[in-house]
Amino acid sequence: VPAALSTTSYALLGLLVFDAETSRHGLTGYELKRRADRTLRFYWVSPAMSQIYTELARLGGLGLVESRPDAASDGPPDGDTAPAWPDEGSPAGTTDAPRGRRYRITQTGRAALLDWLHDSQAEFPVLKHPVALRLLMGQLLDPRAVVDLLNGYLDRLARQRADLETVRRRLGDNPDVRHPAMVADWGLAYYDSEAEIVRGLMDRVKADTRDPPD
Amino acid sequence: VPAALSTTSYALLGLLVFDAETSRHGLTGYELKRRADRTLRFYWVSPAMSQIYTELARLGGLGLVESRPDAASDGPPDGDTAPAWPDEGSPAGTTDAPRGRRYRITQTGRAALLDWLHDSQAEFPVLKHPVALRLLMGQLLDPRAVVDLLNGYLDRLARQRADLETVRRRLGDNPDVRHPAMVADWGLAYYDSEAEIVRGLMDRVKADTRDPPD
DNA sequence: TGTAGCATGTAAGCCGTTACATGATTGA
DNA sequence: TCAATCATGTAACGGCTTACATGCTACA
C-alpha cells in the first residue's frame, strides 16, 4: 500500500522483476541504466544515471527493493555453491572492497507493481514530436528546408529502427520474453509506418512546390 | 539573438505567428490555451494555463512578444476603422476596464522563430507510451487483462482520432493552412496505424492463450 | 601511462504540473 | 441568482537533466 510512484519507478521495478526471473544476484544501478537504454528508451525514457540512483534510494526506503553490497563480482562461474545474496555485514576481516550495490525487487515491490499493472488505467501516450511541430509552421520555410527536415527525420528513423531491430533479434522466439518481443515488434511497425507517412508528406511538399508556388 | 528557449516557447510563438497572419488583434493567454488544446496537444503538449502566462511574460521580457490591454473586446464587426492595436496608455477618461491582455509576436520574435526553424536540428520524437510499457510486463498479467489493456487503448485511440478528425475537417483544403493540414493527416495516419498494430497484437495474445498456456 | 568503462553520488536548476486565489461577464 | 466561461496570476512542488565530484579496474 505504498504512496504514489511515478511511472518511471514502475518501469524500473519492471526491469528488476525481469532480472529476478533470470538471475539471483540483482542489478547495480549502472546495469539498470544499460537495460533501460536497451529497451525502455523506445517506449518510455531512459532515466539519467543520477535519477536511477535517487529512484533506487526512494524504492529502497519504501521497501520495494532491497540492496546488498556487491562482493561477488565475477568469482568463478560456479553453478550453485556461491552465496547468491551476500549478507550486509560480511564476516569481520573480509575487506573485499565491495565495488557497488546490487538491487533486487522485494515481494512488496512485486505486489506494488502488480497492483499498478492491474488497477491503474493506462494513460494515453504522450508524443513530443519536434518534427511535426516544425512541419506545422512549414509555410514559414522554404519548401526545400521542409524537405530537408523530413529527410533528416527519415535518417534518424532508420537508425532508430536498426537499433530496435538488434534488440528484437536478441529476443528471438524465446517464450520467456514473448511480451518484450511483441512490444519490440510494435515499435518496428511504428517506425515503418512513420517512415511511410513521412515519405508521403514529402511527395506532397514537392508537388506543392511544382504546382502552386504559394 | 535571444537566450535559449524551450521548444514549448517556440510552439507558442508559432501559434502567435498564425494568428498574426489572420487577424490584427493578437491573442489573450486564454485564447492561446484553447488553440494549443486544439492542435498543439496532438504533436507536442498543451501547456497549463499557468505556464502559458509565465511563458508569455518571459517572451515579453525578451521582446519576442508585445502585449496591450484589451479594450476592443468585440466592438461592432467593422472592417477597417477600429484601432486594431490600442495604445497602452489609453486616453484619460476611458475607463473601459480592460479585461485582459492581448499578445502579438514582434519582428524580433518572428526572426527568433525562423532561426529556430532553420538551424536547429530537430530532435528525435519522445514517446511516453504507458500501454507499451505495461505490455512489456505482460507475462505478469493474466492474458485477459492484457487484452483489456489493449482494448482500452483502442477505445482511447478512436476518441483521439475523432477529435483530430474534427480539427482536420475545419482545415479543409485551404492552402493557407496546408501545413497544419499535412500534420493533421500525419496524426490521423499514425492513429490508424497504431490501431492496426494493436489489433494484431491482440490476436497474438489471444492465440498464445489458446495454444501454449505458458 | 593514460583512456575507457564501471560505479556512485550531490547540487543546481529547468520545465511543467496542481492547487490555490481572484474577479469579471454571460446567459439560463 | 447561480453556474459556466473568460481571464490572470502566485506558490509549492515533482520529475528529470546537466554539471560536477570521486574513485576504481582493465587494458592498450
mmCIF file with all atom_site columns, C-alpha atoms in Angstrom, chain B:
data_model
loop_
_atom_site.group_PDB
_atom_site.id
_atom_site.type_symbol
_atom_site.label_atom_id
_atom_site.label_alt_id
_atom_site.label_comp_id
_atom_site.label_asym_id
_atom_site.label_entity_id
_atom_site.label_seq_id
_atom_site.pdbx_PDB_ins_code
_atom_site.Cartn_x
_atom_site.Cartn_y
_atom_site.Cartn_z
_atom_site.occupancy
_atom_site.B_iso_or_equiv
_atom_site.pdbx_formal_charge
_atom_site.auth_seq_id
_atom_site.auth_comp_id
_atom_site.auth_asym_id
_atom_site.auth_atom_id
_atom_site.pdbx_PDB_model_num
ATOM 1   C CA . VAL B 1 1   ? 19.965  36.676  -30.707 1.00 0.00 ? 1   VAL B CA 1
ATOM 2   C CA . PRO B 1 2   ? 17.955  35.598  -27.699 1.00 0.00 ? 2   PRO B CA 1
ATOM 3   C CA . ALA B 1 3   ? 18.904  33.205  -24.953 1.00 0.00 ? 3   ALA B CA 1
ATOM 4   C CA . ALA B 1 4   ? 17.874  29.607  -25.462 1.00 0.00 ? 4   ALA B CA 1
ATOM 5   C CA . LEU B 1 5   ? 14.161  28.996  -25.349 1.00 0.00 ? 5   LEU B CA 1
ATOM 6   C CA . SER B 1 6   ? 12.315  25.780  -24.717 1.00 0.00 ? 6   SER B CA 1
ATOM 7   C CA . THR B 1 7   ? 10.541  24.075  -27.565 1.00 0.00 ? 7   THR B CA 1
ATOM 8   C CA . THR B 1 8   ? 7.269   24.953  -25.914 1.00 0.00 ? 8   THR B CA 1
ATOM 9   C CA . SER B 1 9   ? 8.152   28.632  -26.207 1.00 0.00 ? 9   SER B CA 1
ATOM 10  C CA . TYR B 1 10  ? 8.649   28.232  -29.908 1.00 0.00 ? 10  TYR B CA 1
ATOM 11  C CA . ALA B 1 11  ? 5.399   26.330  -30.173 1.00 0.00 ? 11  ALA B CA 1
ATOM 12  C CA . LEU B 1 12  ? 3.603   29.295  -28.617 1.00 0.00 ? 12  LEU B CA 1
ATOM 13  C CA . LEU B 1 13  ? 5.425   31.703  -30.896 1.00 0.00 ? 13  LEU B CA 1
ATOM 14  C CA . GLY B 1 14  ? 4.191   29.556  -33.748 1.00 0.00 ? 14  GLY B CA 1
ATOM 15  C CA . LEU B 1 15  ? 0.597   29.948  -32.634 1.00 0.00 ? 15  LEU B CA 1
ATOM 16  C CA . LEU B 1 16  ? 1.097   33.692  -32.417 1.00 0.00 ? 16  LEU B CA 1
ATOM 17  C CA . VAL B 1 17  ? 2.539   33.818  -35.922 1.00 0.00 ? 17  VAL B CA 1
ATOM 18  C CA . PHE B 1 18  ? -0.502  32.022  -37.261 1.00 0.00 ? 18  PHE B CA 1
ATOM 19  C CA . ASP B 1 19  ? -2.732  34.475  -35.532 1.00 0.00 ? 19  ASP B CA 1
ATOM 20  C CA . ALA B 1 20  ? -0.794  37.442  -36.846 1.00 0.00 ? 20  ALA B CA 1
ATOM 21  C CA . GLU B 1 21  ? -1.406  36.265  -40.392 1.00 0.00 ? 21  GLU B CA 1
ATOM 22  C CA . THR B 1 22  ? -5.141  36.082  -39.984 1.00 0.00 ? 22  THR B CA 1
ATOM 23  C CA . SER B 1 23  ? -6.003  38.843  -37.537 1.00 0.00 ? 23  SER B CA 1
ATOM 24  C CA . ARG B 1 24  ? -4.602  42.023  -36.134 1.00 0.00 ? 24  ARG B CA 1
ATOM 25  C CA . HIS B 1 25  ? -5.678  41.970  -32.509 1.00 0.00 ? 25  HIS B CA 1
ATOM 26  C CA . GLY B 1 26  ? -3.453  39.283  -31.116 1.00 0.00 ? 26  GLY B CA 1
ATOM 27  C CA . LEU B 1 27  ? -4.456  36.643  -28.602 1.00 0.00 ? 27  LEU B CA 1
ATOM 28  C CA . THR B 1 28  ? -5.128  36.542  -24.897 1.00 0.00 ? 28  THR B CA 1
ATOM 29  C CA . GLY B 1 29  ? -3.424  33.916  -22.814 1.00 0.00 ? 29  GLY B CA 1
ATOM 30  C CA . TYR B 1 30  ? -6.724  32.169  -22.549 1.00 0.00 ? 30  TYR B CA 1
ATOM 31  C CA . GLU B 1 31  ? -7.228  32.038  -26.305 1.00 0.00 ? 31  GLU B CA 1
ATOM 32  C CA . LEU B 1 32  ? -3.700  30.797  -26.729 1.00 0.00 ? 32  LEU B CA 1
ATOM 33  C CA . LYS B 1 33  ? -4.504  27.945  -24.413 1.00 0.00 ? 33  LYS B CA 1
ATOM 34  C CA . ARG B 1 34  ? -7.532  26.977  -26.440 1.00 0.00 ? 34  ARG B CA 1
ATOM 35  C CA . ARG B 1 35  ? -5.551  26.982  -29.658 1.00 0.00 ? 35  ARG B CA 1
ATOM 36  C CA . ALA B 1 36  ? -2.927  24.834  -28.030 1.00 0.00 ? 36  ALA B CA 1
ATOM 37  C CA . ASP B 1 37  ? -5.674  22.456  -26.957 1.00 0.00 ? 37  ASP B CA 1
ATOM 38  C CA . ARG B 1 38  ? -6.917  22.257  -30.499 1.00 0.00 ? 38  ARG B CA 1
ATOM 39  C CA . THR B 1 39  ? -3.731  21.435  -32.323 1.00 0.00 ? 39  THR B CA 1
ATOM 40  C CA . LEU B 1 40  ? -0.569  21.511  -30.291 1.00 0.00 ? 40  LEU B CA 1
ATOM 41  C CA . ARG B 1 41  ? -1.654  18.791  -27.942 1.00 0.00 ? 41  ARG B CA 1
ATOM 42  C CA . PHE B 1 42  ? -1.572  16.160  -30.668 1.00 0.00 ? 42  PHE B CA 1
ATOM 43  C CA . TYR B 1 43  ? 2.092   16.650  -31.533 1.00 0.00 ? 43  TYR B CA 1
ATOM 44  C CA . TRP B 1 44  ? 3.522   18.331  -28.533 1.00 0.00 ? 44  TRP B CA 1
ATOM 45  C CA . VAL B 1 45  ? 1.734   19.244  -25.329 1.00 0.00 ? 45  VAL B CA 1
ATOM 46  C CA . SER B 1 46  ? -0.839  21.756  -24.354 1.00 0.00 ? 46  SER B CA 1
ATOM 47  C CA . PRO B 1 47  ? 0.817   23.698  -21.548 1.00 0.00 ? 47  PRO B CA 1
ATOM 48  C CA . ALA B 1 48  ? -1.117  24.500  -18.408 1.00 0.00 ? 48  ALA B CA 1
ATOM 49  C CA . MET B 1 49  ? -2.683  27.967  -18.226 1.00 0.00 ? 49  MET B CA 1
ATOM 50  C CA . SER B 1 50  ? -0.237  28.978  -15.585 1.00 0.00 ? 50  SER B CA 1
ATOM 51  C CA . GLN B 1 51  ? 2.645   28.066  -17.809 1.00 0.00 ? 51  GLN B CA 1
ATOM 52  C CA . ILE B 1 52  ? 1.246   29.990  -20.724 1.00 0.00 ? 52  ILE B CA 1
ATOM 53  C CA . TYR B 1 53  ? 1.199   33.137  -18.655 1.00 0.00 ? 53  TYR B CA 1
ATOM 54  C CA . THR B 1 54  ? 4.705   32.621  -17.334 1.00 0.00 ? 54  THR B CA 1
ATOM 55  C CA . GLU B 1 55  ? 5.922   31.840  -20.833 1.00 0.00 ? 55  GLU B CA 1
ATOM 56  C CA . LEU B 1 56  ? 4.218   34.926  -22.211 1.00 0.00 ? 56  LEU B CA 1
ATOM 57  C CA . ALA B 1 57  ? 5.878   37.022  -19.528 1.00 0.00 ? 57  ALA B CA 1
ATOM 58  C CA . ARG B 1 58  ? 9.262   35.569  -20.378 1.00 0.00 ? 58  ARG B CA 1
ATOM 59  C CA . LEU B 1 59  ? 8.787   36.094  -24.105 1.00 0.00 ? 59  LEU B CA 1
ATOM 60  C CA . GLY B 1 60  ? 7.659   39.622  -23.379 1.00 0.00 ? 60  GLY B CA 1
ATOM 61  C CA . GLY B 1 61  ? 10.757  40.255  -21.346 1.00 0.00 ? 61  GLY B CA 1
ATOM 62  C CA . LEU B 1 62  ? 12.880  39.087  -24.258 1.00 0.00 ? 62  LEU B CA 1
ATOM 63  C CA . GLY B 1 63  ? 10.987  41.324  -26.644 1.00 0.00 ? 63  GLY B CA 1
ATOM 64  C CA . LEU B 1 64  ? 9.689   38.423  -28.677 1.00 0.00 ? 64  LEU B CA 1
ATOM 65  C CA . VAL B 1 65  ? 6.064   39.264  -27.997 1.00 0.00 ? 65  VAL B CA 1
ATOM 66  C CA . GLU B 1 66  ? 4.353   42.530  -27.200 1.00 0.00 ? 66  GLU B CA 1
ATOM 67  C CA . SER B 1 67  ? 1.112   42.984  -25.334 1.00 0.00 ? 67  SER B CA 1
ATOM 68  C CA . ARG B 1 68  ? -1.547  45.619  -24.916 1.00 0.00 ? 68  ARG B CA 1
ATOM 69  C CA . PRO B 1 69  ? -4.502  45.894  -22.610 1.00 0.00 ? 69  PRO B CA 1
ATOM 70  C CA . ASP B 1 70  ? -7.584  44.509  -24.242 1.00 0.00 ? 70  ASP B CA 1
ATOM 71  C CA . ALA B 1 71  ? -10.081 47.371  -24.655 1.00 0.00 ? 71  ALA B CA 1
ATOM 72  C CA . ALA B 1 72  ? -11.566 46.415  -28.013 1.00 0.00 ? 72  ALA B CA 1
ATOM 73  C CA . SER B 1 73  ? -13.230 43.187  -26.956 1.00 0.00 ? 73  SER B CA 1
ATOM 74  C CA . ASP B 1 74  ? -15.876 42.713  -29.622 1.00 0.00 ? 74  ASP B CA 1
ATOM 75  C CA . GLY B 1 75  ? -16.931 46.098  -30.728 1.00 0.00 ? 75  GLY B CA 1
ATOM 76  C CA . PRO B 1 76  ? -19.012 46.187  -33.907 1.00 0.00 ? 76  PRO B CA 1
ATOM 77  C CA . PRO B 1 77  ? -17.509 43.941  -36.591 1.00 0.00 ? 77  PRO B CA 1
ATOM 78  C CA . ASP B 1 78  ? -16.176 46.909  -38.514 1.00 0.00 ? 78  ASP B CA 1
ATOM 79  C CA . GLY B 1 79  ? -13.894 46.022  -41.348 1.00 0.00 ? 79  GLY B CA 1
ATOM 80  C CA . ASP B 1 80  ? -11.233 48.648  -41.087 1.00 0.00 ? 80  ASP B CA 1
ATOM 81  C CA . THR B 1 81  ? -11.925 51.667  -38.973 1.00 0.00 ? 81  THR B CA 1
ATOM 82  C CA . ALA B 1 82  ? -11.396 50.411  -35.433 1.00 0.00 ? 82  ALA B CA 1
ATOM 83  C CA . PRO B 1 83  ? -7.933  50.757  -33.890 1.00 0.00 ? 83  PRO B CA 1
ATOM 84  C CA . ALA B 1 84  ? -6.581  47.274  -34.184 1.00 0.00 ? 84  ALA B CA 1
ATOM 85  C CA . TRP B 1 85  ? -3.884  47.720  -31.577 1.00 0.00 ? 85  TRP B CA 1
ATOM 86  C CA . PRO B 1 86  ? -4.874  50.237  -28.881 1.00 0.00 ? 86  PRO B CA 1
ATOM 87  C CA . ASP B 1 87  ? -2.150  52.149  -27.146 1.00 0.00 ? 87  ASP B CA 1
ATOM 88  C CA . GLU B 1 88  ? -1.036  51.183  -23.692 1.00 0.00 ? 88  GLU B CA 1
ATOM 89  C CA . GLY B 1 89  ? -1.943  54.476  -22.061 1.00 0.00 ? 89  GLY B CA 1
ATOM 90  C CA . SER B 1 90  ? -5.474  54.856  -23.323 1.00 0.00 ? 90  SER B CA 1
ATOM 91  C CA . PRO B 1 91  ? -6.822  58.420  -23.442 1.00 0.00 ? 91  PRO B CA 1
ATOM 92  C CA . ALA B 1 92  ? -7.746  59.737  -19.992 1.00 0.00 ? 92  ALA B CA 1
ATOM 93  C CA . GLY B 1 93  ? -11.340 59.113  -19.033 1.00 0.00 ? 93  GLY B CA 1
ATOM 94  C CA . THR B 1 94  ? -11.922 55.900  -20.968 1.00 0.00 ? 94  THR B CA 1
ATOM 95  C CA . THR B 1 95  ? -12.070 53.599  -18.004 1.00 0.00 ? 95  THR B CA 1
ATOM 96  C CA . ASP B 1 96  ? -13.015 50.705  -20.228 1.00 0.00 ? 96  ASP B CA 1
ATOM 97  C CA . ALA B 1 97  ? -11.898 48.236  -17.572 1.00 0.00 ? 97  ALA B CA 1
ATOM 98  C CA . PRO B 1 98  ? -9.659  46.193  -19.927 1.00 0.00 ? 98  PRO B CA 1
ATOM 99  C CA . ARG B 1 99  ? -10.497 42.598  -19.310 1.00 0.00 ? 99  ARG B CA 1
ATOM 100 C CA . GLY B 1 100 ? -7.197  41.133  -20.293 1.00 0.00 ? 100 GLY B CA 1
ATOM 101 C CA . ARG B 1 101 ? -4.083  41.442  -22.316 1.00 0.00 ? 101 ARG B CA 1
ATOM 102 C CA . ARG B 1 102 ? -3.629  40.615  -25.957 1.00 0.00 ? 102 ARG B CA 1
ATOM 103 C CA . TYR B 1 103 ? -0.312  39.312  -27.136 1.00 0.00 ? 103 TYR B CA 1
ATOM 104 C CA . ARG B 1 104 ? 1.271   39.628  -30.553 1.00 0.00 ? 104 ARG B CA 1
ATOM 105 C CA . ILE B 1 105 ? 4.542   38.345  -31.882 1.00 0.00 ? 105 ILE B CA 1
ATOM 106 C CA . THR B 1 106 ? 7.126   41.021  -32.652 1.00 0.00 ? 106 THR B CA 1
ATOM 107 C CA . GLN B 1 107 ? 9.508   41.190  -35.571 1.00 0.00 ? 107 GLN B CA 1
ATOM 108 C CA . THR B 1 108 ? 12.233  40.008  -33.241 1.00 0.00 ? 108 THR B CA 1
ATOM 109 C CA . GLY B 1 109 ? 10.034  37.118  -32.209 1.00 0.00 ? 109 GLY B CA 1
ATOM 110 C CA . ARG B 1 110 ? 9.369   36.212  -35.787 1.00 0.00 ? 110 ARG B CA 1
ATOM 111 C CA . ALA B 1 111 ? 13.098  36.263  -36.518 1.00 0.00 ? 111 ALA B CA 1
ATOM 112 C CA . ALA B 1 112 ? 13.843  34.097  -33.492 1.00 0.00 ? 112 ALA B CA 1
ATOM 113 C CA . LEU B 1 113 ? 11.242  31.584  -34.617 1.00 0.00 ? 113 LEU B CA 1
ATOM 114 C CA . LEU B 1 114 ? 12.675  31.485  -38.117 1.00 0.00 ? 114 LEU B CA 1
ATOM 115 C CA . ASP B 1 115 ? 16.166  30.979  -36.761 1.00 0.00 ? 115 ASP B CA 1
ATOM 116 C CA . TRP B 1 116 ? 14.957  28.092  -34.703 1.00 0.00 ? 116 TRP B CA 1
ATOM 117 C CA . LEU B 1 117 ? 13.132  26.540  -37.628 1.00 0.00 ? 117 LEU B CA 1
ATOM 118 C CA . HIS B 1 118 ? 16.215  26.804  -39.766 1.00 0.00 ? 118 HIS B CA 1
ATOM 119 C CA . ASP B 1 119 ? 19.314  25.970  -37.848 1.00 0.00 ? 119 ASP B CA 1
ATOM 120 C CA . SER B 1 120 ? 18.177  23.734  -35.076 1.00 0.00 ? 120 SER B CA 1
ATOM 121 C CA . GLN B 1 121 ? 18.397  20.071  -35.814 1.00 0.00 ? 121 GLN B CA 1
ATOM 122 C CA . ALA B 1 122 ? 15.009  18.692  -34.906 1.00 0.00 ? 122 ALA B CA 1
ATOM 123 C CA . GLU B 1 123 ? 15.399  16.194  -32.074 1.00 0.00 ? 123 GLU B CA 1
ATOM 124 C CA . PHE B 1 124 ? 14.006  12.721  -32.373 1.00 0.00 ? 124 PHE B CA 1
ATOM 125 C CA . PRO B 1 125 ? 10.463  12.451  -31.016 1.00 0.00 ? 125 PRO B CA 1
ATOM 126 C CA . VAL B 1 126 ? 9.975   11.309  -27.461 1.00 0.00 ? 126 VAL B CA 1
ATOM 127 C CA . LEU B 1 127 ? 7.223   8.796   -26.961 1.00 0.00 ? 127 LEU B CA 1
ATOM 128 C CA . LYS B 1 128 ? 5.965   8.052   -23.484 1.00 0.00 ? 128 LYS B CA 1
ATOM 129 C CA . HIS B 1 129 ? 3.770   5.069   -24.003 1.00 0.00 ? 129 HIS B CA 1
ATOM 130 C CA . PRO B 1 130 ? 2.200   3.701   -20.821 1.00 0.00 ? 130 PRO B CA 1
ATOM 131 C CA . VAL B 1 131 ? 0.410   0.979   -22.756 1.00 0.00 ? 131 VAL B CA 1
ATOM 132 C CA . ALA B 1 132 ? 3.553   -0.368  -24.392 1.00 0.00 ? 132 ALA B CA 1
ATOM 133 C CA . LEU B 1 133 ? 5.279   -0.145  -21.042 1.00 0.00 ? 133 LEU B CA 1
ATOM 134 C CA . ARG B 1 134 ? 2.617   -2.292  -19.457 1.00 0.00 ? 134 ARG B CA 1
ATOM 135 C CA . LEU B 1 135 ? 2.578   -4.754  -22.314 1.00 0.00 ? 135 LEU B CA 1
ATOM 136 C CA . LEU B 1 136 ? 6.305   -5.162  -21.759 1.00 0.00 ? 136 LEU B CA 1
ATOM 137 C CA . MET B 1 137 ? 5.460   -6.771  -18.441 1.00 0.00 ? 137 MET B CA 1
ATOM 138 C CA . GLY B 1 138 ? 2.599   -8.743  -19.884 1.00 0.00 ? 138 GLY B CA 1
ATOM 139 C CA . GLN B 1 139 ? 3.882   -12.022 -18.524 1.00 0.00 ? 139 GLN B CA 1
ATOM 140 C CA . LEU B 1 140 ? 2.963   -10.798 -15.052 1.00 0.00 ? 140 LEU B CA 1
ATOM 141 C CA . LEU B 1 141 ? -0.636  -10.449 -16.089 1.00 0.00 ? 141 LEU B CA 1
ATOM 142 C CA . ASP B 1 142 ? -3.489  -12.684 -16.970 1.00 0.00 ? 142 ASP B CA 1
ATOM 143 C CA . PRO B 1 143 ? -3.845  -12.741 -20.772 1.00 0.00 ? 143 PRO B CA 1
ATOM 144 C CA . ARG B 1 144 ? -7.368  -11.436 -20.309 1.00 0.00 ? 144 ARG B CA 1
ATOM 145 C CA . ALA B 1 145 ? -6.021  -8.403  -18.501 1.00 0.00 ? 145 ALA B CA 1
ATOM 146 C CA . VAL B 1 146 ? -3.628  -7.828  -21.381 1.00 0.00 ? 146 VAL B CA 1
ATOM 147 C CA . VAL B 1 147 ? -6.483  -7.943  -23.857 1.00 0.00 ? 147 VAL B CA 1
ATOM 148 C CA . ASP B 1 148 ? -8.423  -5.490  -21.691 1.00 0.00 ? 148 ASP B CA 1
ATOM 149 C CA . LEU B 1 149 ? -5.455  -3.181  -21.626 1.00 0.00 ? 149 LEU B CA 1
ATOM 150 C CA . LEU B 1 150 ? -5.193  -3.187  -25.392 1.00 0.00 ? 150 LEU B CA 1
ATOM 151 C CA . ASN B 1 151 ? -8.929  -2.794  -25.826 1.00 0.00 ? 151 ASN B CA 1
ATOM 152 C CA . GLY B 1 152 ? -8.927  0.200   -23.533 1.00 0.00 ? 152 GLY B CA 1
ATOM 153 C CA . TYR B 1 153 ? -6.189  1.696   -25.621 1.00 0.00 ? 153 TYR B CA 1
ATOM 154 C CA . LEU B 1 154 ? -8.127  1.110   -28.828 1.00 0.00 ? 154 LEU B CA 1
ATOM 155 C CA . ASP B 1 155 ? -11.072 2.999   -27.336 1.00 0.00 ? 155 ASP B CA 1
ATOM 156 C CA . ARG B 1 156 ? -8.981  5.978   -26.376 1.00 0.00 ? 156 ARG B CA 1
ATOM 157 C CA . LEU B 1 157 ? -7.322  5.893   -29.744 1.00 0.00 ? 157 LEU B CA 1
ATOM 158 C CA . ALA B 1 158 ? -10.672 6.056   -31.511 1.00 0.00 ? 158 ALA B CA 1
ATOM 159 C CA . ARG B 1 159 ? -11.749 9.038   -29.438 1.00 0.00 ? 159 ARG B CA 1
ATOM 160 C CA . GLN B 1 160 ? -8.485  10.831  -30.009 1.00 0.00 ? 160 GLN B CA 1
ATOM 161 C CA . ARG B 1 161 ? -8.756  10.153  -33.694 1.00 0.00 ? 161 ARG B CA 1
ATOM 162 C CA . ALA B 1 162 ? -12.261 11.555  -33.810 1.00 0.00 ? 162 ALA B CA 1
ATOM 163 C CA . ASP B 1 163 ? -11.069 14.755  -32.133 1.00 0.00 ? 163 ASP B CA 1
ATOM 164 C CA . LEU B 1 164 ? -8.257  15.144  -34.609 1.00 0.00 ? 164 LEU B CA 1
ATOM 165 C CA . GLU B 1 165 ? -10.581 14.384  -37.476 1.00 0.00 ? 165 GLU B CA 1
ATOM 166 C CA . THR B 1 166 ? -12.741 17.314  -36.418 1.00 0.00 ? 166 THR B CA 1
ATOM 167 C CA . VAL B 1 167 ? -9.704  19.543  -36.454 1.00 0.00 ? 167 VAL B CA 1
ATOM 168 C CA . ARG B 1 168 ? -8.768  18.228  -39.858 1.00 0.00 ? 168 ARG B CA 1
ATOM 169 C CA . ARG B 1 169 ? -12.203 18.900  -41.291 1.00 0.00 ? 169 ARG B CA 1
ATOM 170 C CA . ARG B 1 170 ? -12.073 22.502  -40.200 1.00 0.00 ? 170 ARG B CA 1
ATOM 171 C CA . LEU B 1 171 ? -8.842  22.997  -42.085 1.00 0.00 ? 171 LEU B CA 1
ATOM 172 C CA . GLY B 1 172 ? -10.366 21.782  -45.321 1.00 0.00 ? 172 GLY B CA 1
ATOM 173 C CA . ASP B 1 173 ? -8.208  22.341  -48.362 1.00 0.00 ? 173 ASP B CA 1
ATOM 174 C CA . ASN B 1 174 ? -7.478  25.974  -47.674 1.00 0.00 ? 174 ASN B CA 1
ATOM 175 C CA . PRO B 1 175 ? -3.935  26.482  -48.941 1.00 0.00 ? 175 PRO B CA 1
ATOM 176 C CA . ASP B 1 176 ? -3.194  28.905  -46.110 1.00 0.00 ? 176 ASP B CA 1
ATOM 177 C CA . VAL B 1 177 ? -3.263  26.005  -43.691 1.00 0.00 ? 177 VAL B CA 1
ATOM 178 C CA . ARG B 1 178 ? -1.692  23.447  -45.953 1.00 0.00 ? 178 ARG B CA 1
ATOM 179 C CA . HIS B 1 179 ? 0.953   22.536  -43.402 1.00 0.00 ? 179 HIS B CA 1
ATOM 180 C CA . PRO B 1 180 ? -1.322  22.199  -40.409 1.00 0.00 ? 180 PRO B CA 1
ATOM 181 C CA . ALA B 1 181 ? -3.480  20.013  -42.623 1.00 0.00 ? 181 ALA B CA 1
ATOM 182 C CA . MET B 1 182 ? -0.493  17.856  -43.509 1.00 0.00 ? 182 MET B CA 1
ATOM 183 C CA . VAL B 1 183 ? 0.373   17.430  -39.873 1.00 0.00 ? 183 VAL B CA 1
ATOM 184 C CA . ALA B 1 184 ? -3.215  16.562  -39.037 1.00 0.00 ? 184 ALA B CA 1
ATOM 185 C CA . ASP B 1 185 ? -3.184  13.938  -41.773 1.00 0.00 ? 185 ASP B CA 1
ATOM 186 C CA . TRP B 1 186 ? 0.031   12.629  -40.316 1.00 0.00 ? 186 TRP B CA 1
ATOM 187 C CA . GLY B 1 187 ? -1.653  12.298  -36.960 1.00 0.00 ? 187 GLY B CA 1
ATOM 188 C CA . LEU B 1 188 ? -4.650  10.524  -38.409 1.00 0.00 ? 188 LEU B CA 1
ATOM 189 C CA . ALA B 1 189 ? -2.457  8.082   -40.301 1.00 0.00 ? 189 ALA B CA 1
ATOM 190 C CA . TYR B 1 190 ? -0.486  7.491   -37.136 1.00 0.00 ? 190 TYR B CA 1
ATOM 191 C CA . TYR B 1 191 ? -3.591  6.697   -35.123 1.00 0.00 ? 191 TYR B CA 1
ATOM 192 C CA . ASP B 1 192 ? -4.806  4.355   -37.837 1.00 0.00 ? 192 ASP B CA 1
ATOM 193 C CA . SER B 1 193 ? -1.507  2.538   -37.970 1.00 0.00 ? 193 SER B CA 1
ATOM 194 C CA . GLU B 1 194 ? -1.402  2.321   -34.207 1.00 0.00 ? 194 GLU B CA 1
ATOM 195 C CA . ALA B 1 195 ? -4.874  0.788   -34.094 1.00 0.00 ? 195 ALA B CA 1
ATOM 196 C CA . GLU B 1 196 ? -3.964  -1.748  -36.725 1.00 0.00 ? 196 GLU B CA 1
ATOM 197 C CA . ILE B 1 197 ? -0.793  -2.768  -34.905 1.00 0.00 ? 197 ILE B CA 1
ATOM 198 C CA . VAL B 1 198 ? -2.627  -3.121  -31.616 1.00 0.00 ? 198 VAL B CA 1
ATOM 199 C CA . ARG B 1 199 ? -5.301  -5.283  -33.161 1.00 0.00 ? 199 ARG B CA 1
ATOM 200 C CA . GLY B 1 200 ? -2.553  -7.529  -34.458 1.00 0.00 ? 200 GLY B CA 1
ATOM 201 C CA . LEU B 1 201 ? -1.011  -7.741  -31.013 1.00 0.00 ? 201 LEU B CA 1
ATOM 202 C CA . MET B 1 202 ? -4.349  -8.635  -29.506 1.00 0.00 ? 202 MET B CA 1
ATOM 203 C CA . ASP B 1 203 ? -4.676  -11.506 -31.910 1.00 0.00 ? 203 ASP B CA 1
ATOM 204 C CA . ARG B 1 204 ? -1.247  -12.703 -30.905 1.00 0.00 ? 204 ARG B CA 1
ATOM 205 C CA . VAL B 1 205 ? -2.127  -12.580 -27.229 1.00 0.00 ? 205 VAL B CA 1
ATOM 206 C CA . LYS B 1 206 ? -5.332  -14.482 -27.864 1.00 0.00 ? 206 LYS B CA 1
ATOM 207 C CA . ALA B 1 207 ? -3.518  -17.091 -29.927 1.00 0.00 ? 207 ALA B CA 1
ATOM 208 C CA . ASP B 1 208 ? -0.930  -17.527 -27.176 1.00 0.00 ? 208 ASP B CA 1
ATOM 209 C CA . THR B 1 209 ? -3.750  -18.053 -24.711 1.00 0.00 ? 209 THR B CA 1
ATOM 210 C CA . ARG B 1 210 ? -5.288  -20.876 -26.706 1.00 0.00 ? 210 ARG B CA 1
ATOM 211 C CA . ASP B 1 211 ? -2.107  -22.720 -27.645 1.00 0.00 ? 211 ASP B CA 1
ATOM 212 C CA . PRO B 1 212 ? 0.659   -22.709 -25.016 1.00 0.00 ? 212 PRO B CA 1
ATOM 213 C CA . PRO B 1 213 ? -0.886  -21.820 -21.638 1.00 0.00 ? 213 PRO B CA 1
ATOM 214 C CA . ASP B 1 214 ? 2.579   -20.784 -20.536 1.00 0.00 ? 214 ASP B CA 1
#
